[in-house]
Coordinates of N, CA and C in Angstrom, one line a residue:
M187 N 80.4 -148.9 266.6 CA 80.6 -147.6 267.3 C 79.3 -146.7 267.1
D188 N 78.9 -146.1 268.1 CA 77.7 -145.3 268.1 C 78.0 -144.0 267.3
D189 N 77.2 -143.8 266.2 CA 77.5 -142.7 265.3 C 77.3 -141.4 266.0
D190 N 76.3 -141.3 267.0 CA 76.1 -140.0 267.7 C 77.3 -139.7 268.5
N191 N 77.9 -140.7 269.2 CA 79.1 -140.5 270.0 C 80.2 -140.0 269.1
F192 N 80.4 -140.6 268.0 CA 81.5 -140.3 267.0 C 81.3 -138.9 266.5
K193 N 80.1 -138.5 266.1 CA 79.9 -137.2 265.5 C 80.1 -136.1 266.6
T194 N 79.6 -136.4 267.8 CA 79.8 -135.4 268.9 C 81.3 -135.2 269.2
A195 N 82.0 -136.3 269.3 CA 83.5 -136.2 269.6 C 84.2 -135.4 268.5
V196 N 84.0 -135.7 267.3 CA 84.6 -135.0 266.2 C 84.2 -133.5 266.2
G197 N 82.9 -133.3 266.5 CA 82.5 -131.9 266.5 C 83.2 -131.1 267.6
C198 N 83.3 -131.7 268.8 CA 84.0 -131.1 269.9 C 85.5 -130.8 269.5
F199 N 86.1 -131.8 268.9 CA 87.5 -131.7 268.6 C 87.7 -130.6 267.6
M200 N 86.8 -130.5 266.6 CA 86.9 -129.5 265.6 C 86.7 -128.1 266.2
A201 N 85.8 -128.0 267.1 CA 85.4 -126.7 267.8 C 86.6 -126.2 268.5
V202 N 87.5 -127.0 269.1 CA 88.6 -126.5 269.9 C 89.9 -126.7 269.1
R203 N 89.9 -127.2 267.9 CA 91.1 -127.5 267.2 C 92.0 -126.2 267.0
K204 N 91.3 -125.1 266.9 CA 92.1 -123.9 266.6 C 92.8 -123.4 267.9
L205 N 92.5 -124.0 269.1 CA 93.1 -123.6 270.3 C 94.5 -124.3 270.4
A206 N 94.7 -125.3 269.7 CA 96.0 -126.1 269.8 C 97.0 -125.7 268.7
D207 N 98.2 -125.6 269.0 CA 99.2 -125.3 268.0 C 100.1 -126.5 267.7
D208 N 99.5 -127.7 268.0 CA 100.2 -129.0 267.8 C 100.1 -129.4 266.3
S209 N 101.2 -129.7 265.7 CA 101.2 -130.0 264.3 C 100.6 -131.4 264.0
T210 N 100.3 -132.2 265.1 CA 99.7 -133.5 264.9 C 98.2 -133.5 264.9
V211 N 97.6 -132.3 265.1 CA 96.2 -132.2 265.3 C 95.5 -132.8 264.0
Q212 N 95.9 -132.3 262.8 CA 95.2 -132.8 261.6 C 95.4 -134.3 261.5
E213 N 96.6 -134.8 261.7 CA 96.9 -136.2 261.6 C 96.0 -137.0 262.5
T214 N 95.9 -136.5 263.8 CA 95.0 -137.2 264.7 C 93.6 -137.3 264.2
L215 N 93.1 -136.2 263.7 CA 91.7 -136.2 263.2 C 91.5 -137.2 262.1
Y216 N 92.5 -137.2 261.2 CA 92.4 -138.2 260.1 C 92.4 -139.6 260.6
T217 N 93.2 -139.9 261.6 CA 93.3 -141.2 262.2 C 91.9 -141.6 262.8
I218 N 91.3 -140.6 263.5 CA 90.0 -140.9 264.1 C 89.0 -141.2 263.0
L219 N 89.0 -140.5 261.9 CA 88.0 -140.7 260.9 C 88.1 -142.1 260.3
E220 N 89.4 -142.6 260.3 CA 89.6 -143.9 259.7 C 89.4 -145.1 260.7
D221 N 89.7 -144.8 261.9 CA 89.8 -145.8 262.9 C 88.9 -145.5 264.1
R222 N 87.7 -145.9 264.1 CA 86.7 -145.5 265.0 C 86.5 -146.4 266.2
D223 N 87.6 -147.0 266.7 CA 87.6 -147.8 267.9 C 87.4 -146.9 269.1
E224 N 86.8 -147.5 270.2 CA 86.4 -146.8 271.4 C 87.7 -146.3 272.1
E225 N 88.8 -147.0 272.1 CA 90.0 -146.6 272.7 C 90.5 -145.3 272.1
T226 N 90.5 -145.2 270.8 CA 91.0 -144.0 270.1 C 90.0 -142.9 270.3
L227 N 88.7 -143.2 270.3 CA 87.7 -142.1 270.4 C 87.8 -141.6 271.9
S228 N 88.1 -142.4 272.8 CA 88.2 -141.9 274.2 C 89.3 -140.9 274.4
C229 N 90.4 -141.2 273.6 CA 91.5 -140.3 273.7 C 91.2 -138.9 273.1
L230 N 90.4 -139.0 272.0 CA 89.9 -137.7 271.4 C 89.1 -136.9 272.4
Y231 N 88.2 -137.6 273.1 CA 87.4 -136.9 274.2 C 88.4 -136.4 275.3
H232 N 89.3 -137.2 275.7 CA 90.3 -136.8 276.7 C 91.0 -135.5 276.3
N233 N 91.6 -135.5 275.1 CA 92.3 -134.3 274.6 C 91.5 -133.1 274.4
T234 N 90.2 -133.3 273.9 CA 89.3 -132.2 273.8 C 89.0 -131.6 275.1
G235 N 88.7 -132.5 276.1 CA 88.4 -132.0 277.5 C 89.6 -131.2 278.1
C236 N 90.8 -131.6 277.8 CA 92.0 -130.9 278.3 C 92.0 -129.5 277.7
M237 N 91.7 -129.4 276.4 CA 91.8 -128.1 275.7 C 90.7 -127.2 276.2
Y238 N 89.5 -127.7 276.4 CA 88.4 -126.9 277.0 C 88.8 -126.4 278.4
H239 N 89.5 -127.3 279.2 CA 89.9 -126.9 280.5 C 90.9 -125.8 280.5
I240 N 91.9 -125.9 279.6 CA 92.8 -124.8 279.4 C 92.1 -123.4 279.2
Q241 N 91.1 -123.5 278.3 CA 90.4 -122.2 277.9 C 89.6 -121.7 279.1
A242 N 89.0 -122.7 279.9 CA 88.2 -122.3 281.0 C 89.1 -121.6 282.1
N243 N 90.3 -122.0 282.2 CA 91.2 -121.5 283.2 C 91.9 -120.1 282.8
C244 N 91.6 -119.7 281.5 CA 92.0 -118.4 281.0 C 91.1 -117.3 281.5
H245 N 90.0 -117.7 282.1 CA 89.0 -116.7 282.5 C 88.8 -116.8 284.0
N246 N 88.3 -115.7 284.6 CA 87.9 -115.8 286.0 C 86.8 -116.9 286.2
E247 N 87.0 -117.7 287.3 CA 86.2 -118.8 287.5 C 84.7 -118.5 287.5
E248 N 84.3 -117.3 287.9 CA 82.9 -116.9 288.0 C 82.4 -116.4 286.6
N249 N 83.3 -116.2 285.7 CA 82.8 -115.8 284.4 C 81.9 -116.8 283.7
P250 N 80.8 -116.4 283.1 CA 79.9 -117.4 282.5 C 80.6 -118.2 281.4
I251 N 81.5 -117.6 280.7 CA 82.3 -118.3 279.6 C 83.1 -119.4 280.3
S252 N 83.8 -119.1 281.4 CA 84.6 -120.1 282.1 C 83.7 -121.3 282.5
K253 N 82.6 -121.0 283.1 CA 81.7 -122.0 283.6 C 81.2 -122.9 282.4
K254 N 80.9 -122.3 281.3 CA 80.5 -123.1 280.2 C 81.6 -124.0 279.7
L255 N 82.8 -123.5 279.5 CA 84.0 -124.2 279.1 C 84.3 -125.3 280.1
L256 N 84.2 -125.0 281.3 CA 84.5 -126.0 282.4 C 83.5 -127.2 282.3
H257 N 82.3 -126.8 282.1 CA 81.2 -127.9 281.9 C 81.6 -128.8 280.7
E258 N 82.0 -128.2 279.6 CA 82.4 -128.9 278.4 C 83.6 -129.8 278.7
A259 N 84.5 -129.3 279.4 CA 85.7 -130.1 279.8 C 85.3 -131.3 280.6
R260 N 84.5 -131.1 281.6 CA 84.1 -132.2 282.5 C 83.3 -133.2 281.7
T261 N 82.4 -132.8 280.8 CA 81.6 -133.7 280.0 C 82.5 -134.5 279.1
C262 N 83.5 -133.9 278.5 CA 84.4 -134.7 277.6 C 85.2 -135.7 278.4
L263 N 85.7 -135.3 279.5 CA 86.5 -136.2 280.3 C 85.7 -137.4 280.9
L264 N 84.5 -137.1 281.3 CA 83.6 -138.2 281.7 C 83.3 -139.1 280.6
K265 N 83.2 -138.6 279.4 CA 82.9 -139.5 278.3 C 84.1 -140.3 278.0
A266 N 85.3 -139.8 278.1 CA 86.5 -140.6 277.9 C 86.6 -141.7 278.9
V267 N 86.2 -141.5 280.1 CA 86.2 -142.6 281.1 C 85.2 -143.6 280.8
E268 N 84.0 -143.2 280.3 CA 82.9 -144.1 280.0 C 83.3 -145.0 278.8
L269 N 84.0 -144.4 277.8 CA 84.4 -145.2 276.6 C 85.5 -146.1 276.9
D270 N 86.4 -145.7 277.7 CA 87.6 -146.6 278.0 C 88.0 -146.5 279.5
P271 N 87.2 -147.2 280.3 CA 87.4 -147.1 281.7 C 88.7 -147.8 282.2
K272 N 89.3 -148.6 281.3 CA 90.6 -149.2 281.6 C 91.8 -148.4 281.4
N273 N 91.6 -147.1 281.0 CA 92.7 -146.2 280.8 C 92.8 -145.3 282.0
S274 N 93.9 -145.6 282.8 CA 94.0 -144.9 284.1 C 94.2 -143.4 283.9
G275 N 94.8 -143.0 282.7 CA 95.0 -141.6 282.4 C 93.7 -140.8 282.4
H276 N 92.6 -141.4 281.9 CA 91.3 -140.7 281.8 C 90.8 -140.4 283.2
H277 N 90.9 -141.4 284.1 CA 90.4 -141.1 285.5 C 91.3 -140.0 286.1
V278 N 92.6 -140.1 285.9 CA 93.4 -139.1 286.6 C 93.2 -137.7 286.1
E279 N 93.1 -137.6 284.8 CA 92.9 -136.2 284.2 C 91.6 -135.6 284.7
L280 N 90.5 -136.5 284.9 CA 89.3 -136.0 285.4 C 89.5 -135.6 286.9
G281 N 90.2 -136.4 287.6 CA 90.5 -136.1 289.0 C 91.3 -134.8 289.2
L282 N 92.2 -134.5 288.2 CA 92.9 -133.3 288.3 C 92.0 -132.1 288.1
L283 N 91.1 -132.2 287.2 CA 90.1 -131.2 287.0 C 89.3 -130.9 288.2
Y284 N 88.8 -132.0 288.8 CA 88.0 -131.9 290.1 C 88.8 -131.2 291.2
Y285 N 90.1 -131.6 291.3 CA 90.9 -131.0 292.4 C 91.2 -129.6 292.1
K286 N 91.5 -129.2 290.9 CA 91.7 -127.8 290.5 C 90.6 -126.9 290.9
H287 N 89.4 -127.5 290.8 CA 88.2 -126.6 291.0 C 87.5 -126.9 292.4
G288 N 88.2 -127.6 293.3 CA 87.7 -127.7 294.6 C 86.7 -128.8 294.9
E289 N 86.5 -129.7 293.9 CA 85.6 -130.8 294.1 C 86.4 -132.0 294.7
L290 N 86.7 -131.9 296.0 CA 87.7 -132.8 296.6 C 87.2 -134.2 296.7
S291 N 85.9 -134.4 297.0 CA 85.4 -135.8 297.1 C 85.5 -136.5 295.7
N292 N 85.1 -135.8 294.7 CA 85.1 -136.3 293.3 C 86.6 -136.6 292.9
A293 N 87.5 -135.6 293.3 CA 88.9 -135.8 292.9 C 89.4 -137.1 293.6
E294 N 89.1 -137.3 294.9 CA 89.5 -138.4 295.6 C 89.1 -139.7 294.9
K295 N 87.8 -139.8 294.5 CA 87.2 -141.0 293.9 C 87.9 -141.2 292.5
S296 N 88.1 -140.2 291.7 CA 88.7 -140.4 290.4 C 90.2 -140.9 290.6
A297 N 90.9 -140.3 291.6 CA 92.2 -140.7 291.8 C 92.3 -142.2 292.2
Q298 N 91.4 -142.6 293.1 CA 91.3 -144.0 293.5 C 91.0 -144.9 292.3
N299 N 90.1 -144.5 291.5 CA 89.8 -145.3 290.3 C 91.0 -145.4 289.4
G300 N 91.8 -144.3 289.2 CA 93.0 -144.3 288.4 C 94.0 -145.3 288.9
I301 N 94.2 -145.3 290.2 CA 95.1 -146.2 290.9 C 94.7 -147.7 290.7
A302 N 93.4 -147.9 290.9 CA 92.9 -149.3 290.8 C 93.1 -149.8 289.4
V303 N 92.8 -149.0 288.4 CA 92.9 -149.4 287.0 C 94.4 -149.7 286.7
A304 N 95.3 -148.8 287.1 CA 96.7 -148.9 286.8 C 97.3 -150.2 287.4
L305 N 96.8 -150.5 288.6 CA 97.3 -151.7 289.3 C 96.8 -153.0 288.8
T306 N 95.6 -153.0 288.1 CA 95.0 -154.3 287.8 C 94.7 -154.5 286.3
E307 N 94.7 -153.4 285.5 CA 94.3 -153.6 284.1 C 95.4 -153.5 283.1
T308 N 96.5 -152.9 283.4 CA 97.5 -152.7 282.3 C 98.9 -153.1 282.8
P309 N 99.6 -153.8 282.0 CA 101.0 -154.2 282.4 C 102.0 -153.1 282.4
E310 N 101.7 -152.0 281.6 CA 102.6 -150.8 281.6 C 101.8 -149.6 282.2
F311 N 102.6 -148.7 282.7 CA 102.0 -147.5 283.2 C 101.6 -146.5 282.1
E312 N 100.3 -146.0 282.1 CA 99.9 -144.9 281.3 C 100.7 -143.7 281.7
E313 N 101.0 -142.8 280.7 CA 101.8 -141.6 281.1 C 101.0 -140.4 280.7
L314 N 101.1 -139.3 281.4 CA 100.5 -138.1 281.1 C 101.6 -137.0 281.0
G315 N 101.4 -136.0 280.1 CA 102.4 -135.0 279.9 C 101.8 -133.6 279.9
Y316 N 102.5 -132.6 280.5 CA 102.0 -131.3 280.5 C 103.1 -130.3 280.1
D317 N 102.8 -129.3 279.3 CA 103.8 -128.3 278.9 C 103.3 -127.0 279.4
A318 N 104.0 -125.9 278.9 CA 103.7 -124.6 279.4 C 102.3 -124.1 279.2
K319 N 101.7 -124.5 278.0 CA 100.3 -124.1 277.8 C 99.3 -124.8 278.6
E320 N 99.7 -125.9 279.2 CA 98.8 -126.7 280.0 C 98.9 -126.5 281.5
Q321 N 99.9 -125.6 281.9 CA 100.1 -125.5 283.3 C 99.0 -124.8 284.0
L322 N 98.1 -124.2 283.3 CA 96.9 -123.6 283.9 C 96.0 -124.7 284.4
N323 N 96.1 -125.9 283.9 CA 95.2 -127.0 284.4 C 95.7 -127.6 285.7
L324 N 96.9 -127.2 286.2 CA 97.5 -127.8 287.3 C 97.4 -126.9 288.5
D325 N 97.7 -127.5 289.7 CA 97.7 -126.7 290.9 C 99.0 -125.9 291.0
G326 N 99.2 -125.2 292.1 CA 100.3 -124.3 292.2 C 101.6 -125.0 292.1
N327 N 101.8 -126.1 292.9 CA 103.0 -126.8 292.9 C 103.4 -127.4 291.5
L328 N 102.5 -128.0 290.8 CA 102.8 -128.6 289.6 C 102.9 -127.6 288.5
G329 N 102.1 -126.5 288.6 CA 102.2 -125.4 287.6 C 103.6 -124.8 287.7
R330 N 104.1 -124.6 288.9 CA 105.4 -124.0 289.1 C 106.5 -125.0 288.5
H331 N 106.3 -126.3 288.8 CA 107.2 -127.3 288.3 C 107.3 -127.2 286.7
V332 N 106.2 -127.1 286.1 CA 106.2 -127.0 284.6 C 106.8 -125.7 284.2
Q333 N 106.5 -124.6 284.9 CA 107.1 -123.3 284.5 C 108.6 -123.3 284.6
M334 N 109.2 -123.9 285.6 CA 110.6 -123.9 285.7 C 111.3 -125.0 285.0
S335 N 110.6 -126.1 284.8 CA 111.2 -127.3 284.1 C 110.9 -127.3 282.6
G336 N 109.9 -126.6 282.2 CA 109.5 -126.6 280.8 C 108.4 -127.6 280.5
N337 N 108.3 -128.7 281.3 CA 107.3 -129.7 281.1 C 107.2 -130.6 282.3
L338 N 106.2 -131.5 282.3 CA 106.1 -132.5 283.3 C 105.6 -133.8 282.6
Q339 N 106.5 -134.8 282.6 CA 106.1 -136.2 282.1 C 106.0 -137.1 283.4
I340 N 104.9 -137.7 283.5 CA 104.6 -138.5 284.8 C 103.7 -139.7 284.6
P341 N 104.0 -140.8 285.2 CA 103.0 -141.9 285.1 C 101.7 -141.5 285.7
A342 N 100.6 -141.9 285.1 CA 99.3 -141.5 285.6 C 99.1 -142.0 287.0
I343 N 99.6 -143.2 287.4 CA 99.4 -143.7 288.7 C 100.1 -142.8 289.8
V344 N 101.2 -142.2 289.5 CA 101.9 -141.4 290.4 C 101.1 -140.1 290.6
L345 N 100.6 -139.5 289.5 CA 99.8 -138.3 289.6 C 98.5 -138.6 290.3
A346 N 98.0 -139.8 290.2 CA 96.8 -140.2 290.9 C 97.0 -140.2 292.4
Y347 N 98.2 -140.8 292.8 CA 98.5 -140.7 294.2 C 98.7 -139.3 294.7
Y348 N 99.3 -138.4 293.9 CA 99.4 -137.0 294.3 C 98.0 -136.4 294.5
I349 N 97.1 -136.6 293.6 CA 95.8 -136.0 293.7 C 95.1 -136.6 294.9
L350 N 95.2 -137.9 295.1 CA 94.5 -138.5 296.3 C 95.0 -138.0 297.6
V351 N 96.4 -137.9 297.7 CA 96.9 -137.4 299.0 C 96.6 -135.9 299.2
V352 N 96.7 -135.1 298.2 CA 96.4 -133.6 298.5 C 94.9 -133.4 298.7
S353 N 94.1 -134.2 298.0 CA 92.6 -134.0 298.2 C 92.2 -134.4 299.6
L354 N 92.8 -135.5 300.1 CA 92.5 -136.0 301.4 C 93.0 -134.9 302.4
N355 N 94.2 -134.4 302.2 CA 94.7 -133.4 303.1 C 93.9 -132.2 303.1
D356 N 93.5 -131.7 302.0 CA 92.7 -130.5 301.9 C 91.3 -130.7 302.5
S357 N 90.9 -131.9 302.6 CA 89.6 -132.2 303.2 C 89.7 -132.4 304.7
G358 N 90.9 -132.2 305.2 CA 91.0 -132.3 306.7 C 91.3 -133.8 307.1
K359 N 91.7 -134.6 306.1 CA 91.9 -136.0 306.4 C 93.3 -136.4 306.2
S360 N 94.2 -135.7 306.9 CA 95.7 -135.9 306.7 C 96.1 -137.2 307.1
S361 N 95.5 -137.8 308.2 CA 95.9 -139.2 308.6 C 95.6 -140.2 307.5
D362 N 94.5 -140.0 306.8 CA 94.1 -140.9 305.7 C 95.1 -140.7 304.6
A363 N 95.5 -139.5 304.3 CA 96.4 -139.1 303.3 C 97.8 -139.8 303.5
K364 N 98.2 -139.8 304.8 CA 99.5 -140.4 305.1 C 99.5 -141.9 304.9
N365 N 98.4 -142.5 305.0 CA 98.3 -144.0 304.9 C 98.6 -144.4 303.4
H366 N 98.6 -143.5 302.5 CA 98.9 -143.8 301.1 C 100.3 -143.6 300.7
L367 N 101.1 -143.0 301.6 CA 102.5 -142.6 301.2 C 103.4 -143.7 300.9
E368 N 103.3 -144.8 301.6 CA 104.2 -146.0 301.3 C 103.9 -146.5 299.9
S369 N 102.7 -146.7 299.6 CA 102.3 -147.2 298.2 C 102.7 -146.2 297.2
Y370 N 102.5 -144.9 297.5 CA 102.9 -143.8 296.6 C 104.4 -143.9 296.2
E371 N 105.2 -144.0 297.3 CA 106.7 -144.1 297.1 C 107.1 -145.4 296.3
T372 N 106.3 -146.5 296.5 CA 106.6 -147.7 295.8 C 106.5 -147.5 294.3
M373 N 105.5 -146.7 293.9 CA 105.2 -146.4 292.5 C 106.4 -145.5 291.9
C374 N 107.0 -144.7 292.8 CA 108.1 -143.9 292.3 C 109.3 -144.7 291.9
I375 N 109.5 -145.8 292.5 CA 110.7 -146.7 292.2 C 110.3 -147.9 291.4
D376 N 109.1 -148.0 291.0 CA 108.6 -149.2 290.2 C 109.4 -149.2 288.9
S377 N 109.8 -150.4 288.5 CA 110.6 -150.6 287.2 C 109.9 -150.1 286.0
R378 N 108.5 -150.0 286.0 CA 107.8 -149.5 284.9 C 107.7 -148.0 284.8
N379 N 108.2 -147.4 285.8 CA 108.2 -145.9 285.9 C 109.4 -145.3 285.1
R380 N 109.1 -144.7 284.0 CA 110.2 -144.1 283.2 C 110.5 -142.7 283.6
H381 N 109.9 -142.1 284.7 CA 110.1 -140.8 285.1 C 110.2 -140.7 286.6
P382 N 111.2 -141.5 287.2 CA 111.3 -141.5 288.7 C 111.7 -140.1 289.3
G383 N 112.5 -139.4 288.5 CA 112.8 -138.0 289.0 C 111.6 -137.2 289.2
N384 N 110.8 -137.1 288.2 CA 109.6 -136.3 288.4 C 108.7 -136.9 289.5
S385 N 108.6 -138.2 289.6 CA 107.8 -138.8 290.5 C 108.2 -138.5 292.0
F386 N 109.5 -138.5 292.2 CA 110.0 -138.1 293.6 C 109.7 -136.6 293.8
A387 N 109.8 -135.8 292.8 CA 109.4 -134.4 293.0 C 108.0 -134.2 293.5
L388 N 107.1 -135.0 292.8 CA 105.7 -134.9 293.2 C 105.5 -135.5 294.7
L389 N 106.2 -136.5 295.0 CA 106.1 -137.0 296.4 C 106.6 -136.0 297.3
G390 N 107.7 -135.3 296.9 CA 108.2 -134.2 297.8 C 107.2 -133.1 298.0
Y391 N 106.4 -132.7 297.0 CA 105.4 -131.7 297.2 C 104.3 -132.2 298.1
S392 N 104.0 -133.5 298.0 CA 103.0 -134.1 298.9 C 103.5 -134.0 300.3
Y393 N 104.7 -134.4 300.6 CA 105.2 -134.3 302.0 C 105.2 -132.9 302.5
L394 N 105.5 -131.9 301.6 CA 105.5 -130.5 302.1 C 104.1 -130.1 302.5
M395 N 103.1 -130.5 301.7 CA 101.7 -130.2 302.0 C 101.2 -130.9 303.3
L396 N 101.9 -132.0 303.7 CA 101.6 -132.7 304.9 C 102.5 -132.3 306.0
N397 N 103.2 -131.1 305.8 CA 104.0 -130.5 306.9 C 105.1 -131.5 307.3
Q398 N 105.8 -132.2 306.4 CA 106.9 -133.1 306.7 C 108.1 -132.6 305.8
P399 N 108.7 -131.5 306.1 CA 109.7 -130.9 305.2 C 111.0 -131.8 305.1
D400 N 111.3 -132.5 306.2 CA 112.5 -133.3 306.1 C 112.4 -134.4 305.1
K401 N 111.2 -135.1 305.1 CA 111.0 -136.1 304.1 C 110.8 -135.5 302.7
A402 N 110.2 -134.4 302.6 CA 110.1 -133.7 301.3 C 111.5 -133.4 300.8
K403 N 112.4 -132.9 301.7 CA 113.8 -132.6 301.3 C 114.5 -133.9 300.7
C404 N 114.3 -135.0 301.3 CA 114.9 -136.2 300.8 C 114.4 -136.6 299.4
C405 N 113.1 -136.4 299.2 CA 112.5 -136.6 297.9 C 113.1 -135.7 296.8
F406 N 113.2 -134.4 297.2 CA 113.8 -133.5 296.2 C 115.3 -133.8 295.9
E407 N 116.0 -134.3 296.9 CA 117.4 -134.6 296.7 C 117.5 -135.9 295.8
K408 N 116.6 -136.8 296.0 CA 116.6 -138.0 295.1 C 116.2 -137.6 293.7
S409 N 115.3 -136.7 293.5 CA 114.9 -136.2 292.2 C 116.1 -135.5 291.5
L410 N 116.9 -134.8 292.3 CA 118.0 -134.1 291.8 C 119.1 -135.0 291.2
T411 N 119.3 -136.2 291.9 CA 120.2 -137.2 291.4 C 119.7 -137.9 290.2
M412 N 118.4 -137.8 289.9 CA 117.9 -138.5 288.8 C 117.7 -137.5 287.6
G413 N 118.3 -136.4 287.6 CA 118.3 -135.5 286.5 C 117.2 -134.5 286.5
G414 N 116.6 -134.2 287.6 CA 115.6 -133.2 287.7 C 116.1 -131.8 287.5
C415 N 115.2 -130.8 287.3 CA 115.6 -129.4 287.1 C 116.3 -128.9 288.4
Q416 N 117.6 -128.6 288.2 CA 118.4 -128.2 289.3 C 117.9 -126.9 290.0
D417 N 117.6 -125.9 289.3 CA 117.1 -124.6 289.9 C 115.9 -124.9 290.7
L418 N 115.0 -125.6 290.1 CA 113.7 -125.9 290.8 C 113.9 -126.7 292.1
L419 N 114.7 -127.8 292.0 CA 114.8 -128.7 293.1 C 115.7 -128.1 294.2
N420 N 116.7 -127.3 293.8 CA 117.5 -126.6 294.8 C 116.7 -125.6 295.6
E421 N 115.8 -124.9 294.9 CA 114.9 -124.0 295.5 C 114.0 -124.7 296.5
N422 N 113.5 -125.8 296.1 CA 112.6 -126.6 297.0 C 113.3 -127.1 298.2
I423 N 114.6 -127.5 298.0 CA 115.4 -128.0 299.1 C 115.6 -126.9 300.1
E424 N 115.9 -125.7 299.6 CA 116.1 -124.6 300.6 C 114.8 -124.3 301.3
I425 N 113.6 -124.4 300.6 CA 112.4 -124.2 301.3 C 112.2 -125.2 302.5
C426 N 112.5 -126.4 302.2 CA 112.4 -127.5 303.2 C 113.3 -127.2 304.4
K427 N 114.5 -126.7 304.1 CA 115.5 -126.4 305.2 C 114.9 -125.3 306.1
S428 N 114.3 -124.3 305.4 CA 113.8 -123.2 306.2 C 112.6 -123.6 307.1
L429 N 111.9 -124.6 306.6 CA 110.7 -125.0 307.4 C 111.1 -126.0 308.5
S430 N 112.3 -126.6 308.4 CA 112.8 -127.5 309.4 C 113.3 -126.9 310.7
H431 N 113.6 -125.6 310.6 CA 114.1 -124.9 311.8 C 113.1 -124.5 312.8

């Protein structure tokens, strides 16, 4: 393991450690100090990047502090991808950052990389999780989902499809976005998916953004039968009904 990489990662982690109220932070640091494999180190960069991103989003985007924090977040997430390119979650988290800040082409590429890795490199799906303090890193739909549900647990590949579809749509390439919906839905019902309810909710948001409220409504109804947040999903269903008229 490159000592410079290791020292830099631990330094970043220590710098933002105070931003987290997670009781496992110290335990994680001790693990890193004892086990310097690249997979674990990449996760340290990933988590540090996420914490920098949260702090960046606490400020106005034009604020110099926000720009500096966002740069650090991007740097850490890129390093996570470099160290462990076979972890789909690293690609997807980077894509989420790109999408959040309007870098649609980069978001599309990162999402495609995340999908490719998930389909070819790992027998199980990587999972990503977001709670109330992390909702600032999400777009409006997903942030609201976390706000009303308390959290979002989702396979990285499903979030990758979400990012890919909305990035293409926002880029004016809705036809290309629609071409991915069949594969997207397949991942929602894949036997390796431990969160199909949340997955169908994301698919529903994607259909809404593509102006297909009837299909979105079906997705939210499926999510409801799978134990999703009733208040949130019923509200989404009513929105779909109003748009269908």
